[in-house]
Short mmCIF file of C-alpha atoms in Angstrom, two decimals:
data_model
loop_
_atom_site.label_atom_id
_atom_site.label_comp_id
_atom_site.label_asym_id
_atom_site.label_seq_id
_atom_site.Cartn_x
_atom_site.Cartn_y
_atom_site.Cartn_z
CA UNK A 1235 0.00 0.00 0.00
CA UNK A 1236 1.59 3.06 -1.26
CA UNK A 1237 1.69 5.82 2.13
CA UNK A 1238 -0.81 8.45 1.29
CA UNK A 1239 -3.15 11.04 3.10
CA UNK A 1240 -6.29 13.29 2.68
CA UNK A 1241 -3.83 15.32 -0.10
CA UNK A 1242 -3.11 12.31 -1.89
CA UNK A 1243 -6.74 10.79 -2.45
CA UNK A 1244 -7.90 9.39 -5.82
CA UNK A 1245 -11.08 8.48 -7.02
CA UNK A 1246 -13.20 6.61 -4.83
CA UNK A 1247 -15.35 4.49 -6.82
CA UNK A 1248 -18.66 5.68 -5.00
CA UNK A 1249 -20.20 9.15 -6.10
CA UNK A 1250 -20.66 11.42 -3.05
CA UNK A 1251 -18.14 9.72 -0.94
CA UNK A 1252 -13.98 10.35 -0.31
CA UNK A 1253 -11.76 7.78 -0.71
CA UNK A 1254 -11.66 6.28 3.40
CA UNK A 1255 -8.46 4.37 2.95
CA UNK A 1256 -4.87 4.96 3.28
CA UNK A 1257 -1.60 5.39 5.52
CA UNK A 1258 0.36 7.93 7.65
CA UNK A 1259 -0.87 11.84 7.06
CA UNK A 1260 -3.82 12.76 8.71
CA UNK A 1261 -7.04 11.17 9.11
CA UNK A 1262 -10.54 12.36 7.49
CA UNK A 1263 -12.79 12.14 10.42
CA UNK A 1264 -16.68 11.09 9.82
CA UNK A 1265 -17.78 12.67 12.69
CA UNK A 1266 -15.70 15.10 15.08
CA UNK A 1267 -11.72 14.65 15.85
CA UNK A 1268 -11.10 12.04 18.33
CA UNK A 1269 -8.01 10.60 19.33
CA UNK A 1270 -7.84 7.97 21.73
CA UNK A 1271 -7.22 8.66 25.43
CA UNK A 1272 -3.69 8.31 27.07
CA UNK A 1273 -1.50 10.00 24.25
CA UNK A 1274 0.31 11.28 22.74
CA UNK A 1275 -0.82 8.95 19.70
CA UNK A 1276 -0.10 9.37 16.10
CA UNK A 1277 -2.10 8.44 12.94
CA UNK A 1278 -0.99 5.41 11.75
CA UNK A 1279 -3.70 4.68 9.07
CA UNK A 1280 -7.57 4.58 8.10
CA UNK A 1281 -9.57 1.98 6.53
CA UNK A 1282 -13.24 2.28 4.89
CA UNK A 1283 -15.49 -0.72 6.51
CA UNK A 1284 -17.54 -0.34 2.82
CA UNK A 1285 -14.75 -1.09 0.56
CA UNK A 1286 -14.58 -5.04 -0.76
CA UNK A 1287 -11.02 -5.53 0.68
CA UNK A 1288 -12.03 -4.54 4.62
CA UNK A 1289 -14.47 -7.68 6.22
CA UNK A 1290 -14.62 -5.59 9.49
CA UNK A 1291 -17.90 -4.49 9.98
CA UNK A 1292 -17.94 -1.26 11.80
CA UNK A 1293 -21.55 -0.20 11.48
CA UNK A 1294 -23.65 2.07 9.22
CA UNK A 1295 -20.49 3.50 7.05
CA UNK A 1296 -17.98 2.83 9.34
CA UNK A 1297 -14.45 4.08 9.50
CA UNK A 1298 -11.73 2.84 11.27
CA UNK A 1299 -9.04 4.59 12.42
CA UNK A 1300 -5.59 3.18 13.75
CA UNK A 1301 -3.45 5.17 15.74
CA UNK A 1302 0.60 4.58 17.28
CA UNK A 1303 1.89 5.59 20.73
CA UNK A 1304 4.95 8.39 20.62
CA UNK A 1305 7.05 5.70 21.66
CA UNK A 1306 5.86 3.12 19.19
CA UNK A 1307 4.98 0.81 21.89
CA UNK A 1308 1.44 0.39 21.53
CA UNK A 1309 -1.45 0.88 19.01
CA UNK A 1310 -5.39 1.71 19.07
CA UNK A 1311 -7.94 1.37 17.17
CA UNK A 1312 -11.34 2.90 17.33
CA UNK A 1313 -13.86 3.90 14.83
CA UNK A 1314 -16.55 5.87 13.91
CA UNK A 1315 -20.01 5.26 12.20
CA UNK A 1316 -22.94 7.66 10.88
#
């Protein structure tokens, strides 16, 4: 998977929707920031629960969102739904 952010985005395949997937930059929240508690954490990557390659299901439209301690110790993961 080639690193790319909210700049970087290319078609998405579904009309009305961004492209929900990629690596490193910043992440392109469905609802309102949220980081996960106990940072600092940094964006590690985001996946769409819609497209065919993610099984997770993550509710109505859900996005996940991955996230890396400063230390590189630990990750999260949380996600967000409409």
């Amino acid at each position: 998977m080639k690193p790319t952010g909210p700049a970087g985005r290319g078609p998405s395949g579904r009309p009305g929707r961004i492209p929900l997937r990629w690596m490193y930059g910043s992440p392109a929240w469905l609802r309102d920031e949220e980081y996960p508690p106990g940072g600092p954490w940094s964006f590690l990557f985001q996946l769409d629960a819609c497209s065919e390659w993610c099984p997770l299901d993550l509710g109505e439209g859900g996005v996940g969102y991955g996230f890396i301690s400063g230390d590189e110790q630990e990750g999260r993961f949380l996600w967000q739904c409409i």
